[in-house]
Amino acid sequence: MKIIACIKQVPDSEAKVRAEGGQVSWGDAPLVINPFDEYAVEGALQQKEASGGTVTALCVGTESAKEALKHALAMGADEAILVSDAALNDLDTVGAAKVLAAAIQKIGGADMVVFGRQTLDNGAGLTPAQTARVLGWPMLGLAGQIKVDGGSVTVERVLEEGRQSMKANLPAVLSVVQSIGEPRYPSFMGIRKASKATIPVWSLSDLGASAPAPIVTRTELMNPPAQETATEMITGETPAEIAEKLADKIIAEKVL
Amino acid sequence: MKTFVYIDHFKGEVQPASWEALGLAKSFGTAVALVFGTGVDEVAKAAVEFGADEVLVADDSSLTDYRAEVYASTLSALASSQSPNLILFPTTARTREMAAMSAVDLNTGVLTDVSALEVNGESFIATRPIYEGKVLEKTVCSGKPVMATIRGRAFPKPNREEGKSGTITKVSAAGEAKSTVEGYSASESAVNLGDAPVIVSGGRGVSNNPNITPPAGMDEKQAEVWRAQQGFALITDLATLLGGAVGASRAAVDGGYITYAHQVGQTGKVVAPDLYIAAGISGAIQHLVGMRNAKLIVAINKDADAPIFKQARYGVVGDLFQILPALTEAMKKKLGK
Ligand SMILES: Cc1cc2nc3c(=O)[nH]c(=O)nc-3n(C[C@H](O)[C@H](O)[C@H](O)COP(=O)(O)OP(=O)(O)OC[C@H]3O[C@@H](n4cnc5c(N)ncnc54)[C@H](O)[C@@H]3O)c2cc1C
Ligand SMILES: Cc1cc2nc3c(=O)[nH]c(=O)nc-3n(C[C@H](O)[C@H](O)[C@H](O)COP(=O)(O)OP(=O)(O)OC[C@H]3O[C@@H](n4cnc5c(N)ncnc54)[C@H](O)[C@@H]3O)c2cc1C
């Protein structure tokens, strides 16, 4: 099976992110592989282990995103490809989907393309379904479990209403959630392999594509209103006394 | 101004934020509700009662089970023929997919998780969270129609006028499904964290009660899960009394205490209830990003230094196994329930 895992690089979730002078700043916090995309790589590797084949990690981003791709290689991906082009500034999700679809075609297609649920930065959660639509492939979203059987794939979708089992023919686009299993740690051998790997960088002209015109654009950045942090500790002699006081406080806030 | 409002439902159970979207659409002008599925007459009727000027119903066997591809094609066909200015959705797993696909068909874009929407002449300016809500952006869509999924509980819910009559028009489904639904597992009940006004959440601490003895024959892990289930029963009691839902930290989910659908945080749900009570949760950043926009946060933890207290308006240093039942009792009495 030929499997592609789509990953993005984002600022670490511990980063203190602020809007500053019309830009987003995350100080000196590291850039990491988007946490959901670690699950995508994990899901892809599980399928490779189950059915054989290869896993290719694919990212649209700047040169720095090679580090995120190296993480995927260290986890066990066979190869990594970066699509990078100065003309990709202000890419929106439809644009990202078109570029990803073109890259997937250039790779020579795939049996399965695995995405994360959402990114930590822009977090639209649209790219997987849009890539599926551009490719004309079925979309099996929010998979917590994947099972390939011959030419078809069945996933357990994790929805608010419960689990839903959904089946489609390959090739298909999937997105995965945390229930797929903890992402494996890069092995020592994996890290060595990744550090030596040369990651090909494809430009738009390599893909035979032009820069998609952005449809969704940002007009303003704001910091959320500062949050009230004055904490009042409720104390008392017995749990009943504490509960009594706390109940009064909660009721007085008129949130019920 | 004409707005389509997609009414998201699961087997006839409507996501309440659909009505909030309908209310928002009315504030801009004409609101046309879209109801897809089979046997959805009750949903269409409810849409009229919540104020839709017209309801378009696509009742077709291809739409019985939600499949993103057919739902998106049906939506795209309706949007092409009726040219709304705006299409609103509640933000759910389903709407993210179908809106995403329909935007590709219509060569437009989707503004997701919108908490405010202003009209500016012909265009709409949406406010939405980015970087896990650490920053907000205003964003616009130059395509037509503009598509936006709204965040639950960010817009007022319109009043329902029981028995109101209105125009319900049948429309046809379009496109082909690319998948089949093999079944649903009934073992998990619906968890609607996004719409819950109150959430009571439990963390790893919920399994930490040395004073109760698990049934004989359990190994250590089974005993831990059993203890945690007793803890979650206390959480459920309080949540039920307050008309709320049960949430959890990732440690509780990973520990097998409760299902992933309950998880709040970075890799779970982002919620903003009126009241969030965290019990036995330490307050890791990945949990905080999921709940810090709650109006009132209460933390119960036996460690006075737990970071969750920095985020809380009220804190109790104590054992959740003692505090929770006492709080449920006190609330019962004071609320006269
Ligand atoms: C104002 C602005 C400017 C931007 N400028 C640039 C730029 O100059 N260059 C650039 O490369 N990007 C840029 N981006 C990011 C680019 O727009 C996003 O990659 C794309 O829009 C995906 O949107 P999202 O982050 O909401 O992903 P979501 O839809 O939330 O992502 C879901 C899943 O899709 C996959 N995915 C998402 N993005 C990528 C990606 N880039 N590569 C591979 N897989 C992906 C992942 O599996 C992810 O889990 C910019 C974004 C904004 C908002
Ligand atoms: C990429 C990534 C994504 C993540 N996503 C999420 C996410 O979506 N949601 C999430 O929650 N976490 C997430 N995490 C995990 C997060 O970092 C923490 O590990 C997790 O939130 C800890 O859960 P906890 O607070 O229940 O457990 P702990 O940190 O172990 O805290 C347990 C707390 O219970 C208290 N306690 C113990 N016994 C009692 C008692 N009897 N009464 C009262 N208090 C008691 C303890 O004092 C302690 O503070 C993520 C981590 C990563 C790396």
mmCIF file with all atom_site columns, N, CA, C and O in Angstrom, chain A residues 13 117 121-122 124 133 139 157 163 165 167 178 182 215 217-220 222 227 231-232 234 253, chain B residues 69 96-97 105 128 131 134 136-138 140 142 180 182-183 185 267-268 292 309 312-315:
data_model
loop_
_atom_site.group_PDB
_atom_site.id
_atom_site.type_symbol
_atom_site.label_atom_id
_atom_site.label_alt_id
_atom_site.label_comp_id
_atom_site.label_asym_id
_atom_site.label_entity_id
_atom_site.label_seq_id
_atom_site.pdbx_PDB_ins_code
_atom_site.Cartn_x
_atom_site.Cartn_y
_atom_site.Cartn_z
_atom_site.occupancy
_atom_site.B_iso_or_equiv
_atom_site.pdbx_formal_charge
_atom_site.auth_seq_id
_atom_site.auth_comp_id
_atom_site.auth_asym_id
_atom_site.auth_atom_id
_atom_site.pdbx_PDB_model_num
ATOM 1   N N  . SER A 1 13  ? 2.497   23.946 21.547 1.00 0.00 ? 13  SER A N  1
ATOM 2   C CA . SER A 1 13  ? 1.295   24.395 22.247 1.00 0.00 ? 13  SER A CA 1
ATOM 3   C C  . SER A 1 13  ? 1.608   25.086 23.574 1.00 0.00 ? 13  SER A C  1
ATOM 4   O O  . SER A 1 13  ? 0.776   25.788 24.120 1.00 0.00 ? 13  SER A O  1
ATOM 5   N N  . ARG A 1 117 ? -6.723  15.910 12.366 1.00 0.00 ? 117 ARG A N  1
ATOM 6   C CA . ARG A 1 117 ? -8.065  16.472 12.438 1.00 0.00 ? 117 ARG A CA 1
ATOM 7   C C  . ARG A 1 117 ? -8.053  17.960 12.162 1.00 0.00 ? 117 ARG A C  1
ATOM 8   O O  . ARG A 1 117 ? -8.938  18.518 11.531 1.00 0.00 ? 117 ARG A O  1
ATOM 9   N N  . ASP A 1 121 ? -2.569  26.006 14.743 1.00 0.00 ? 121 ASP A N  1
ATOM 10  C CA . ASP A 1 121 ? -2.467  27.450 14.467 1.00 0.00 ? 121 ASP A CA 1
ATOM 11  C C  . ASP A 1 121 ? -3.740  28.002 13.825 1.00 0.00 ? 121 ASP A C  1
ATOM 12  O O  . ASP A 1 121 ? -4.552  28.605 14.497 1.00 0.00 ? 121 ASP A O  1
ATOM 13  N N  . ASN A 1 122 ? -3.948  27.744 12.544 1.00 0.00 ? 122 ASN A N  1
ATOM 14  C CA . ASN A 1 122 ? -5.166  28.277 11.913 1.00 0.00 ? 122 ASN A CA 1
ATOM 15  C C  . ASN A 1 122 ? -6.394  27.444 12.294 1.00 0.00 ? 122 ASN A C  1
ATOM 16  O O  . ASN A 1 122 ? -7.482  27.989 12.487 1.00 0.00 ? 122 ASN A O  1
ATOM 17  N N  . ALA A 1 124 ? -8.620  25.419 10.943 1.00 0.00 ? 124 ALA A N  1
ATOM 18  C CA . ALA A 1 124 ? -9.907  25.402 10.254 1.00 0.00 ? 124 ALA A CA 1
ATOM 19  C C  . ALA A 1 124 ? -10.503 23.997 10.227 1.00 0.00 ? 124 ALA A C  1
ATOM 20  O O  . ALA A 1 124 ? -11.719 23.842 10.241 1.00 0.00 ? 124 ALA A O  1
ATOM 21  N N  . ARG A 1 133 ? -12.129 16.317 -1.951 1.00 0.00 ? 133 ARG A N  1
ATOM 22  C CA . ARG A 1 133 ? -13.030 16.833 -2.989 1.00 0.00 ? 133 ARG A CA 1
ATOM 23  C C  . ARG A 1 133 ? -12.260 17.163 -4.264 1.00 0.00 ? 133 ARG A C  1
ATOM 24  O O  . ARG A 1 133 ? -12.719 16.875 -5.364 1.00 0.00 ? 133 ARG A O  1
ATOM 25  N N  . MET A 1 139 ? -14.054 10.591 1.424  1.00 0.00 ? 139 MET A N  1
ATOM 26  C CA . MET A 1 139 ? -13.504 11.158 2.657  1.00 0.00 ? 139 MET A CA 1
ATOM 27  C C  . MET A 1 139 ? -14.040 10.368 3.835  1.00 0.00 ? 139 MET A C  1
ATOM 28  O O  . MET A 1 139 ? -15.255 10.273 4.037  1.00 0.00 ? 139 MET A O  1
ATOM 29  N N  . ARG A 1 157 ? -15.540 6.026  12.911 1.00 0.00 ? 157 ARG A N  1
ATOM 30  C CA . ARG A 1 157 ? -15.528 7.473  13.081 1.00 0.00 ? 157 ARG A CA 1
ATOM 31  C C  . ARG A 1 157 ? -15.920 7.812  14.516 1.00 0.00 ? 157 ARG A C  1
ATOM 32  O O  . ARG A 1 157 ? -16.906 7.274  15.022 1.00 0.00 ? 157 ARG A O  1
ATOM 33  N N  . ARG A 1 163 ? -19.840 6.112  18.019 1.00 0.00 ? 163 ARG A N  1
ATOM 34  C CA . ARG A 1 163 ? -18.963 5.652  16.948 1.00 0.00 ? 163 ARG A CA 1
ATOM 35  C C  . ARG A 1 163 ? -19.772 5.218  15.744 1.00 0.00 ? 163 ARG A C  1
ATOM 36  O O  . ARG A 1 163 ? -20.831 4.623  15.889 1.00 0.00 ? 163 ARG A O  1
ATOM 37  N N  . SER A 1 165 ? -19.366 3.318  11.938 1.00 0.00 ? 165 SER A N  1
ATOM 38  C CA . SER A 1 165 ? -18.481 2.548  11.080 1.00 0.00 ? 165 SER A CA 1
ATOM 39  C C  . SER A 1 165 ? -18.786 2.901  9.625  1.00 0.00 ? 165 SER A C  1
ATOM 40  O O  . SER A 1 165 ? -19.931 2.852  9.191  1.00 0.00 ? 165 SER A O  1
ATOM 41  N N  . LYS A 1 167 ? -17.408 2.769  5.408  1.00 0.00 ? 167 LYS A N  1
ATOM 42  C CA . LYS A 1 167 ? -16.572 1.991  4.483  1.00 0.00 ? 167 LYS A CA 1
ATOM 43  C C  . LYS A 1 167 ? -16.517 2.654  3.115  1.00 0.00 ? 167 LYS A C  1
ATOM 44  O O  . LYS A 1 167 ? -17.515 3.195  2.645  1.00 0.00 ? 167 LYS A O  1
ATOM 45  N N  . GLN A 1 178 ? -7.212  11.186 18.139 1.00 0.00 ? 178 GLN A N  1
ATOM 46  C CA . GLN A 1 178 ? -6.361  10.623 19.179 1.00 0.00 ? 178 GLN A CA 1
ATOM 47  C C  . GLN A 1 178 ? -6.582  9.131  19.450 1.00 0.00 ? 178 GLN A C  1
ATOM 48  O O  . GLN A 1 178 ? -5.640  8.427  19.802 1.00 0.00 ? 178 GLN A O  1
ATOM 49  N N  . GLU A 1 182 ? -1.390  6.256  20.680 1.00 0.00 ? 182 GLU A N  1
ATOM 50  C CA . GLU A 1 182 ? -0.314  7.220  20.933 1.00 0.00 ? 182 GLU A CA 1
ATOM 51  C C  . GLU A 1 182 ? 0.742   7.174  19.835 1.00 0.00 ? 182 GLU A C  1
ATOM 52  O O  . GLU A 1 182 ? 1.196   6.089  19.468 1.00 0.00 ? 182 GLU A O  1
ATOM 53  N N  . ILE A 1 215 ? -8.961  33.084 -1.155 1.00 0.00 ? 215 ILE A N  1
ATOM 54  C CA . ILE A 1 215 ? -10.367 33.504 -1.056 1.00 0.00 ? 215 ILE A CA 1
ATOM 55  C C  . ILE A 1 215 ? -10.659 33.974 0.364  1.00 0.00 ? 215 ILE A C  1
ATOM 56  O O  . ILE A 1 215 ? -11.363 34.939 0.578  1.00 0.00 ? 215 ILE A O  1
ATOM 57  N N  . THR A 1 217 ? -9.202  35.659 3.643  1.00 0.00 ? 217 THR A N  1
ATOM 58  C CA . THR A 1 217 ? -8.046  36.454 4.069  1.00 0.00 ? 217 THR A CA 1
ATOM 59  C C  . THR A 1 217 ? -8.285  37.085 5.433  1.00 0.00 ? 217 THR A C  1
ATOM 60  O O  . THR A 1 217 ? -9.418  37.366 5.822  1.00 0.00 ? 217 THR A O  1
ATOM 61  N N  . ARG A 1 218 ? -7.198  37.325 6.120  1.00 0.00 ? 218 ARG A N  1
ATOM 62  C CA . ARG A 1 218 ? -7.252  37.921 7.451  1.00 0.00 ? 218 ARG A CA 1
ATOM 63  C C  . ARG A 1 218 ? -7.226  39.440 7.314  1.00 0.00 ? 218 ARG A C  1
ATOM 64  O O  . ARG A 1 218 ? -6.467  39.977 6.519  1.00 0.00 ? 218 ARG A O  1
ATOM 65  N N  . THR A 1 219 ? -8.061  40.130 8.107  1.00 0.00 ? 219 THR A N  1
ATOM 66  C CA . THR A 1 219 ? -8.043  41.594 8.055  1.00 0.00 ? 219 THR A CA 1
ATOM 67  C C  . THR A 1 219 ? -7.529  42.200 9.352  1.00 0.00 ? 219 THR A C  1
ATOM 68  O O  . THR A 1 219 ? -7.135  43.352 9.385  1.00 0.00 ? 219 THR A O  1
ATOM 69  N N  . GLU A 1 220 ? -7.553  41.445 10.423 1.00 0.00 ? 220 GLU A N  1
ATOM 70  C CA . GLU A 1 220 ? -7.160  42.029 11.706 1.00 0.00 ? 220 GLU A CA 1
ATOM 71  C C  . GLU A 1 220 ? -6.795  40.915 12.680 1.00 0.00 ? 220 GLU A C  1
ATOM 72  O O  . GLU A 1 220 ? -7.367  39.824 12.635 1.00 0.00 ? 220 GLU A O  1
ATOM 73  N N  . MET A 1 222 ? -6.191  40.206 16.916 1.00 0.00 ? 222 MET A N  1
ATOM 74  C CA . MET A 1 222 ? -6.481  40.801 18.219 1.00 0.00 ? 222 MET A CA 1
ATOM 75  C C  . MET A 1 222 ? -6.058  39.849 19.323 1.00 0.00 ? 222 MET A C  1
ATOM 76  O O  . MET A 1 222 ? -6.124  38.633 19.153 1.00 0.00 ? 222 MET A O  1
ATOM 77  N N  . GLN A 1 227 ? -8.047  37.959 30.940 1.00 0.00 ? 227 GLN A N  1
ATOM 78  C CA . GLN A 1 227 ? -8.986  37.235 31.774 1.00 0.00 ? 227 GLN A CA 1
ATOM 79  C C  . GLN A 1 227 ? -8.798  37.577 33.239 1.00 0.00 ? 227 GLN A C  1
ATOM 80  O O  . GLN A 1 227 ? -7.684  37.799 33.697 1.00 0.00 ? 227 GLN A O  1
ATOM 81  N N  . THR A 1 231 ? -8.349  34.487 42.108 1.00 0.00 ? 231 THR A N  1
ATOM 82  C CA . THR A 1 231 ? -8.934  33.233 42.568 1.00 0.00 ? 231 THR A CA 1
ATOM 83  C C  . THR A 1 231 ? -9.296  33.363 44.041 1.00 0.00 ? 231 THR A C  1
ATOM 84  O O  . THR A 1 231 ? -8.493  33.822 44.835 1.00 0.00 ? 231 THR A O  1
ATOM 85  N N  . GLU A 1 232 ? -10.509 32.971 44.357 1.00 0.00 ? 232 GLU A N  1
ATOM 86  C CA . GLU A 1 232 ? -10.917 32.987 45.756 1.00 0.00 ? 232 GLU A CA 1
ATOM 87  C C  . GLU A 1 232 ? -10.982 31.542 46.236 1.00 0.00 ? 232 GLU A C  1
ATOM 88  O O  . GLU A 1 232 ? -11.705 30.727 45.684 1.00 0.00 ? 232 GLU A O  1
ATOM 89  N N  . ILE A 1 234 ? -12.067 28.713 48.715 1.00 0.00 ? 234 ILE A N  1
ATOM 90  C CA . ILE A 1 234 ? -13.173 28.499 49.644 1.00 0.00 ? 234 ILE A CA 1
ATOM 91  C C  . ILE A 1 234 ? -12.685 27.490 50.696 1.00 0.00 ? 234 ILE A C  1
ATOM 92  O O  . ILE A 1 234 ? -12.256 26.390 50.360 1.00 0.00 ? 234 ILE A O  1
ATOM 93  N N  . GLU A 1 253 ? -23.283 34.030 41.211 1.00 0.00 ? 253 GLU A N  1
ATOM 94  C CA . GLU A 1 253 ? -22.713 34.422 39.915 1.00 0.00 ? 253 GLU A CA 1
ATOM 95  C C  . GLU A 1 253 ? -23.750 34.381 38.789 1.00 0.00 ? 253 GLU A C  1
ATOM 96  O O  . GLU A 1 253 ? -23.465 34.783 37.660 1.00 0.00 ? 253 GLU A O  1
ATOM 97  N N  . GLU B 2 69  ? -20.103 13.566 0.908  1.00 0.00 ? 69  GLU B N  1
ATOM 98  C CA . GLU B 2 69  ? -20.114 13.850 -0.528 1.00 0.00 ? 69  GLU B CA 1
ATOM 99  C C  . GLU B 2 69  ? -21.501 14.211 -1.055 1.00 0.00 ? 69  GLU B C  1
ATOM 100 O O  . GLU B 2 69  ? -21.654 15.196 -1.774 1.00 0.00 ? 69  GLU B O  1
ATOM 101 N N  . ARG B 2 96  ? -18.332 20.712 9.180  1.00 0.00 ? 96  ARG B N  1
ATOM 102 C CA . ARG B 2 96  ? -16.991 21.050 8.717  1.00 0.00 ? 96  ARG B CA 1
ATOM 103 C C  . ARG B 2 96  ? -16.696 20.349 7.400  1.00 0.00 ? 96  ARG B C  1
ATOM 104 O O  . ARG B 2 96  ? -16.116 20.922 6.491  1.00 0.00 ? 96  ARG B O  1
ATOM 105 N N  . GLU B 2 97  ? -17.092 19.073 7.306  1.00 0.00 ? 97  GLU B N  1
ATOM 106 C CA . GLU B 2 97  ? -16.809 18.295 6.097  1.00 0.00 ? 97  GLU B CA 1
ATOM 107 C C  . GLU B 2 97  ? -17.630 18.770 4.907  1.00 0.00 ? 97  GLU B C  1
ATOM 108 O O  . GLU B 2 97  ? -17.098 18.981 3.820  1.00 0.00 ? 97  GLU B O  1
ATOM 109 N N  . ASP B 2 105 ? -16.597 23.107 -4.515 1.00 0.00 ? 105 ASP B N  1
ATOM 110 C CA . ASP B 2 105 ? -17.513 23.111 -5.665 1.00 0.00 ? 105 ASP B CA 1
ATOM 111 C C  . ASP B 2 105 ? -17.828 24.535 -6.117 1.00 0.00 ? 105 ASP B C  1
ATOM 112 O O  . ASP B 2 105 ? -17.917 24.811 -7.303 1.00 0.00 ? 105 ASP B O  1
ATOM 113 N N  . ARG B 2 128 ? -12.862 34.898 14.691 1.00 0.00 ? 128 ARG B N  1
ATOM 114 C CA . ARG B 2 128 ? -12.671 33.486 15.027 1.00 0.00 ? 128 ARG B CA 1
ATOM 115 C C  . ARG B 2 128 ? -11.360 33.294 15.789 1.00 0.00 ? 128 ARG B C  1
ATOM 116 O O  . ARG B 2 128 ? -10.442 34.094 15.669 1.00 0.00 ? 128 ARG B O  1
ATOM 117 N N  . TYR B 2 131 ? -4.673  29.802 16.910 1.00 0.00 ? 131 TYR B N  1
ATOM 118 C CA . TYR B 2 131 ? -3.688  29.408 17.920 1.00 0.00 ? 131 TYR B CA 1
ATOM 119 C C  . TYR B 2 131 ? -4.392  29.011 19.221 1.00 0.00 ? 131 TYR B C  1
ATOM 120 O O  . TYR B 2 131 ? -4.113  29.539 20.284 1.00 0.00 ? 131 TYR B O  1
ATOM 121 N N  . LYS B 2 134 ? -5.591  31.577 21.647 1.00 0.00 ? 134 LYS B N  1
ATOM 122 C CA . LYS B 2 134 ? -4.652  32.509 22.275 1.00 0.00 ? 134 LYS B CA 1
ATOM 123 C C  . LYS B 2 134 ? -4.704  33.862 21.560 1.00 0.00 ? 134 LYS B C  1
ATOM 124 O O  . LYS B 2 134 ? -4.329  34.890 22.115 1.00 0.00 ? 134 LYS B O  1
ATOM 125 N N  . LEU B 2 136 ? -7.189  36.132 18.449 1.00 0.00 ? 136 LEU B N  1
ATOM 126 C CA . LEU B 2 136 ? -8.404  36.147 17.631 1.00 0.00 ? 136 LEU B CA 1
ATOM 127 C C  . LEU B 2 136 ? -8.082  36.817 16.310 1.00 0.00 ? 136 LEU B C  1
ATOM 128 O O  . LEU B 2 136 ? -7.241  37.715 16.257 1.00 0.00 ? 136 LEU B O  1
ATOM 129 N N  . GLU B 2 137 ? -8.753  36.395 15.241 1.00 0.00 ? 137 GLU B N  1
ATOM 130 C CA . GLU B 2 137 ? -8.572  37.096 13.976 1.00 0.00 ? 137 GLU B CA 1
ATOM 131 C C  . GLU B 2 137 ? -9.916  37.523 13.432 1.00 0.00 ? 137 GLU B C  1
ATOM 132 O O  . GLU B 2 137 ? -10.950 36.923 13.727 1.00 0.00 ? 137 GLU B O  1
ATOM 133 N N  . LYS B 2 138 ? -9.859  38.629 12.647 1.00 0.00 ? 138 LYS B N  1
ATOM 134 C CA . LYS B 2 138 ? -11.017 38.967 11.828 1.00 0.00 ? 138 LYS B CA 1
ATOM 135 C C  . LYS B 2 138 ? -10.676 38.516 10.430 1.00 0.00 ? 138 LYS B C  1
ATOM 136 O O  . LYS B 2 138 ? -9.545  38.702 9.964  1.00 0.00 ? 138 LYS B O  1
ATOM 137 N N  . VAL B 2 140 ? -12.223 37.605 6.257  1.00 0.00 ? 140 VAL B N  1
ATOM 138 C CA . VAL B 2 140 ? -13.266 37.794 5.262  1.00 0.00 ? 140 VAL B CA 1
ATOM 139 C C  . VAL B 2 140 ? -13.116 36.754 4.162  1.00 0.00 ? 140 VAL B C  1
ATOM 140 O O  . VAL B 2 140 ? -12.048 36.186 3.973  1.00 0.00 ? 140 VAL B O  1
ATOM 141 N N  . SER B 2 142 ? -13.808 36.290 0.044  1.00 0.00 ? 142 SER B N  1
ATOM 142 C CA . SER B 2 142 ? -14.142 37.048 -1.171 1.00 0.00 ? 142 SER B CA 1
ATOM 143 C C  . SER B 2 142 ? -15.026 36.244 -2.127 1.00 0.00 ? 142 SER B C  1
ATOM 144 O O  . SER B 2 142 ? -15.524 36.778 -3.108 1.00 0.00 ? 142 SER B O  1
ATOM 145 N N  . THR B 2 180 ? -20.219 3.895  2.427  1.00 0.00 ? 180 THR B N  1
ATOM 146 C CA . THR B 2 180 ? -21.430 3.348  3.024  1.00 0.00 ? 180 THR B CA 1
ATOM 147 C C  . THR B 2 180 ? -21.264 3.357  4.540  1.00 0.00 ? 180 THR B C  1
ATOM 148 O O  . THR B 2 180 ? -20.159 3.198  5.050  1.00 0.00 ? 180 THR B O  1
ATOM 149 N N  . GLU B 2 182 ? -21.797 1.461  7.809  1.00 0.00 ? 182 GLU B N  1
ATOM 150 C CA . GLU B 2 182 ? -21.976 0.054  8.156  1.00 0.00 ? 182 GLU B CA 1
ATOM 151 C C  . GLU B 2 182 ? -22.719 -0.112 9.468  1.00 0.00 ? 182 GLU B C  1
ATOM 152 O O  . GLU B 2 182 ? -23.254 -1.170 9.746  1.00 0.00 ? 182 GLU B O  1
ATOM 153 N N  . GLY B 2 183 ? -22.703 0.931  10.283 1.00 0.00 ? 183 GLY B N  1
ATOM 154 C CA . GLY B 2 183 ? -23.431 0.830  11.545 1.00 0.00 ? 183 GLY B CA 1
ATOM 155 C C  . GLY B 2 183 ? -22.968 1.852  12.557 1.00 0.00 ? 183 GLY B C  1
ATOM 156 O O  . GLY B 2 183 ? -21.985 2.558  12.338 1.00 0.00 ? 183 GLY B O  1
ATOM 157 N N  . SER B 2 185 ? -22.294 2.387  16.822 1.00 0.00 ? 185 SER B N  1
ATOM 158 C CA . SER B 2 185 ? -22.193 1.651  18.076 1.00 0.00 ? 185 SER B CA 1
ATOM 159 C C  . SER B 2 185 ? -23.003 2.375  19.129 1.00 0.00 ? 185 SER B C  1
ATOM 160 O O  . SER B 2 185 ? -22.892 3.587  19.295 1.00 0.00 ? 185 SER B O  1
ATOM 161 N N  . THR B 2 267 ? -6.537  18.342 22.072 1.00 0.00 ? 267 THR B N  1
ATOM 162 C CA . THR B 2 267 ? -6.843  17.247 21.154 1.00 0.00 ? 267 THR B CA 1
ATOM 163 C C  . THR B 2 267 ? -8.249  16.695 21.409 1.00 0.00 ? 267 THR B C  1
ATOM 164 O O  . THR B 2 267 ? -8.612  15.651 20.884 1.00 0.00 ? 267 THR B O  1
ATOM 165 N N  . GLY B 2 268 ? -9.033  17.398 22.206 1.00 0.00 ? 268 GLY B N  1
ATOM 166 C CA . GLY B 2 268 ? -10.428 17.026 22.422 1.00 0.00 ? 268 GLY B CA 1
ATOM 167 C C  . GLY B 2 268 ? -11.322 18.159 21.956 1.00 0.00 ? 268 GLY B C  1
ATOM 168 O O  . GLY B 2 268 ? -11.129 18.695 20.876 1.00 0.00 ? 268 GLY B O  1
ATOM 169 N N  . ARG B 2 292 ? -10.739 27.508 29.024 1.00 0.00 ? 292 ARG B N  1
ATOM 170 C CA . ARG B 2 292 ? -10.516 28.770 29.743 1.00 0.00 ? 292 ARG B CA 1
ATOM 171 C C  . ARG B 2 292 ? -11.483 29.870 29.363 1.00 0.00 ? 292 ARG B C  1
ATOM 172 O O  . ARG B 2 292 ? -11.532 30.891 30.032 1.00 0.00 ? 292 ARG B O  1
ATOM 173 N N  . PHE B 2 309 ? -5.779  26.142 39.587 1.00 0.00 ? 309 PHE B N  1
ATOM 174 C CA . PHE B 2 309 ? -6.312  27.193 40.469 1.00 0.00 ? 309 PHE B CA 1
ATOM 175 C C  . PHE B 2 309 ? -6.063  28.586 39.904 1.00 0.00 ? 309 PHE B C  1
ATOM 176 O O  . PHE B 2 309 ? -6.829  29.506 40.145 1.00 0.00 ? 309 PHE B O  1
ATOM 177 N N  . ALA B 2 312 ? -8.934  29.464 37.824 1.00 0.00 ? 312 ALA B N  1
ATOM 178 C CA . ALA B 2 312 ? -10.265 29.347 38.418 1.00 0.00 ? 312 ALA B CA 1
ATOM 179 C C  . ALA B 2 312 ? -10.678 30.620 39.145 1.00 0.00 ? 312 ALA B C  1
ATOM 180 O O  . ALA B 2 312 ? -9.854  31.332 39.695 1.00 0.00 ? 312 ALA B O  1
ATOM 181 N N  . ARG B 2 313 ? -11.970 30.895 39.165 1.00 0.00 ? 313 ARG B N  1
ATOM 182 C CA . ARG B 2 313 ? -12.507 31.991 39.979 1.00 0.00 ? 313 ARG B CA 1
ATOM 183 C C  . ARG B 2 313 ? -12.650 31.498 41.426 1.00 0.00 ? 313 ARG B C  1
ATOM 184 O O  . ARG B 2 313 ? -12.340 32.207 42.354 1.00 0.00 ? 313 ARG B O  1
ATOM 185 N N  . TYR B 2 314 ? -13.132 30.288 41.596 1.00 0.00 ? 314 TYR B N  1
ATOM 186 C CA . TYR B 2 314 ? -13.245 29.705 42.938 1.00 0.00 ? 314 TYR B CA 1
ATOM 187 C C  . TYR B 2 314 ? -12.482 28.391 42.991 1.00 0.00 ? 314 TYR B C  1
ATOM 188 O O  . TYR B 2 314 ? -12.526 27.600 42.049 1.00 0.00 ? 314 TYR B O  1
ATOM 189 N N  . GLY B 2 315 ? -11.786 28.194 44.098 1.00 0.00 ? 315 GLY B N  1
ATOM 190 C CA . GLY B 2 315 ? -11.016 26.969 44.244 1.00 0.00 ? 315 GLY B CA 1
ATOM 191 C C  . GLY B 2 315 ? -11.272 26.326 45.591 1.00 0.00 ? 315 GLY B C  1
ATOM 192 O O  . GLY B 2 315 ? -11.523 27.012 46.584 1.00 0.00 ? 315 GLY B O  1
#
